[in-house]
Amino acid sequence: MLLDNGHDVTVLDDLRTGHLAALAPEATHVDLPVHEAARVLTPEAGFDGVLHLAALIAAGESMVRPELYWHANTVSSIALIDAVRAARVPRLIFSSTAAVYGNPTELPIPETAVKAPTNTYGATKLAVDLALTSEAIAHDLAAVSLRYFNVAGAYLRGDVALGERHDPETHLIPIALDVAADRREKLQLFGDDYPTVDGTCVRDYIHVADLARAHLLALSAAVPGRHRIYNLGNGNGFTVKQVVDVVREVTGHPVPVEVSPRREGDPVELVASSALAREELGWTPEKPTLHDMVGDAWAFYRAHVLGQR
Ligand code: UDP
């Protein structure tokens, strides 16, 4: 999308979890970890913005191996902010998360809600949000944090199809698709005794293409000396069981589930108010339904994982 909008793009990615094949051929790839960004982000290079999307993202794992998350998510981000300052890059857009809120005290969650993360992942991201606020004020950075809710779907355009390929996969929709495709026996349902309509956790799913578009809008809306923060979700909550039902409907396959213990650190319910992103960024989701998201994820899965077109 950046390329389509006339930007020159350099992608810093050490590919520890990424895929070179996911990179547009017109973009330049630099094989470095985030904390070494200063090697690329020099004052002479003339970058006019940085999008910082790299992180470890598995909330469950963050409870078991927190040290990995503090280093990869917080320490590396502070090094990146240092590099941005040294290179005098005016704008930084940061991938923050709904996990900063923990168990919310109000729903849908506005950006001003209490931040009390229930998992280490959310805490490591909140630390960076706080660092960006002070950086913007003290050093005139134009900073934007985009708090992603549950990203889903796939980006499909012409021959380009980009979807989730995590190894190991921990996310609900790709795992449910694996089960629908007979690549896993069953889906483990992490807890069915939460205080929700059917006992399973509620999340707000957002299509990856809608999410990507918000980054372009954020680049344009960033203002020096200000740290703007926007939630990105659709404002609709779905339980884990409801998501699995949509996967069954879209794929036409059964998805056997097995109730398992709760996953440590899971908030009960996360639903966004994205009113601010709509008002200030002019952001409107084009694919707001779970059917759209699961449909695109399934199209990607069939083409690229199962090799069927
Ligand atoms: N979940 C589940 N089984 C799985 C994977 C996820 O029951 O195999 C649940 C998880 O406990 C959470 C919801 O699905 O309530 C979404 O989890 P995911 O890991 O996709 O995203 P998160 O909300 O942690 O960012």
PDB file of C-alpha atoms in Angstrom, residues 96 101 111 143-149 218 221 226 228-232 273-281:
ATOM      1  CA  SER A  96       0.432  -0.974  19.794  1.00  0.00           C
ATOM      2  CA  TYR A 101      -6.051  -2.319  28.495  1.00  0.00           C
ATOM      3  CA  GLU A 111      -8.215   5.180  24.170  1.00  0.00           C
ATOM      4  CA  ALA A 143       4.242   9.864  16.882  1.00  0.00           C
ATOM      5  CA  VAL A 144       1.172   7.685  16.396  1.00  0.00           C
ATOM      6  CA  SER A 145       0.335   4.468  18.237  1.00  0.00           C
ATOM      7  CA  LEU A 146      -2.228   2.254  16.556  1.00  0.00           C
ATOM      8  CA  ARG A 147      -3.783  -0.129  19.044  1.00  0.00           C
ATOM      9  CA  TYR A 148      -4.664  -3.205  17.028  1.00  0.00           C
ATOM     10  CA  PHE A 149      -7.490  -5.408  18.222  1.00  0.00           C
ATOM     11  CA  ALA A 218      -1.690   7.885  10.393  1.00  0.00           C
ATOM     12  CA  ALA A 221      -2.126  12.802  10.278  1.00  0.00           C
ATOM     13  CA  ARG A 226       2.244  15.096  19.522  1.00  0.00           C
ATOM     14  CA  ARG A 228      -1.658  10.405  18.904  1.00  0.00           C
ATOM     15  CA  ILE A 229      -3.195   7.085  19.907  1.00  0.00           C
ATOM     16  CA  TYR A 230      -5.968   5.268  18.050  1.00  0.00           C
ATOM     17  CA  ASN A 231      -7.808   2.015  18.667  1.00  0.00           C
ATOM     18  CA  LEU A 232      -8.415  -0.052  15.535  1.00  0.00           C
ATOM     19  CA  SER A 273     -14.282   2.070  20.280  1.00  0.00           C
ATOM     20  CA  SER A 274     -12.585   3.319  17.111  1.00  0.00           C
ATOM     21  CA  ALA A 275     -14.573   6.539  17.063  1.00  0.00           C
ATOM     22  CA  LEU A 276     -11.388   8.606  17.307  1.00  0.00           C
ATOM     23  CA  ALA A 277      -9.731   6.901  14.314  1.00  0.00           C
ATOM     24  CA  ARG A 278     -12.887   7.463  12.308  1.00  0.00           C
ATOM     25  CA  GLU A 279     -13.112  11.130  13.303  1.00  0.00           C
ATOM     26  CA  GLU A 280      -9.478  12.200  13.229  1.00  0.00           C
ATOM     27  CA  LEU A 281      -8.010   9.871  10.585  1.00  0.00           C
TER      28      LEU A 281
END
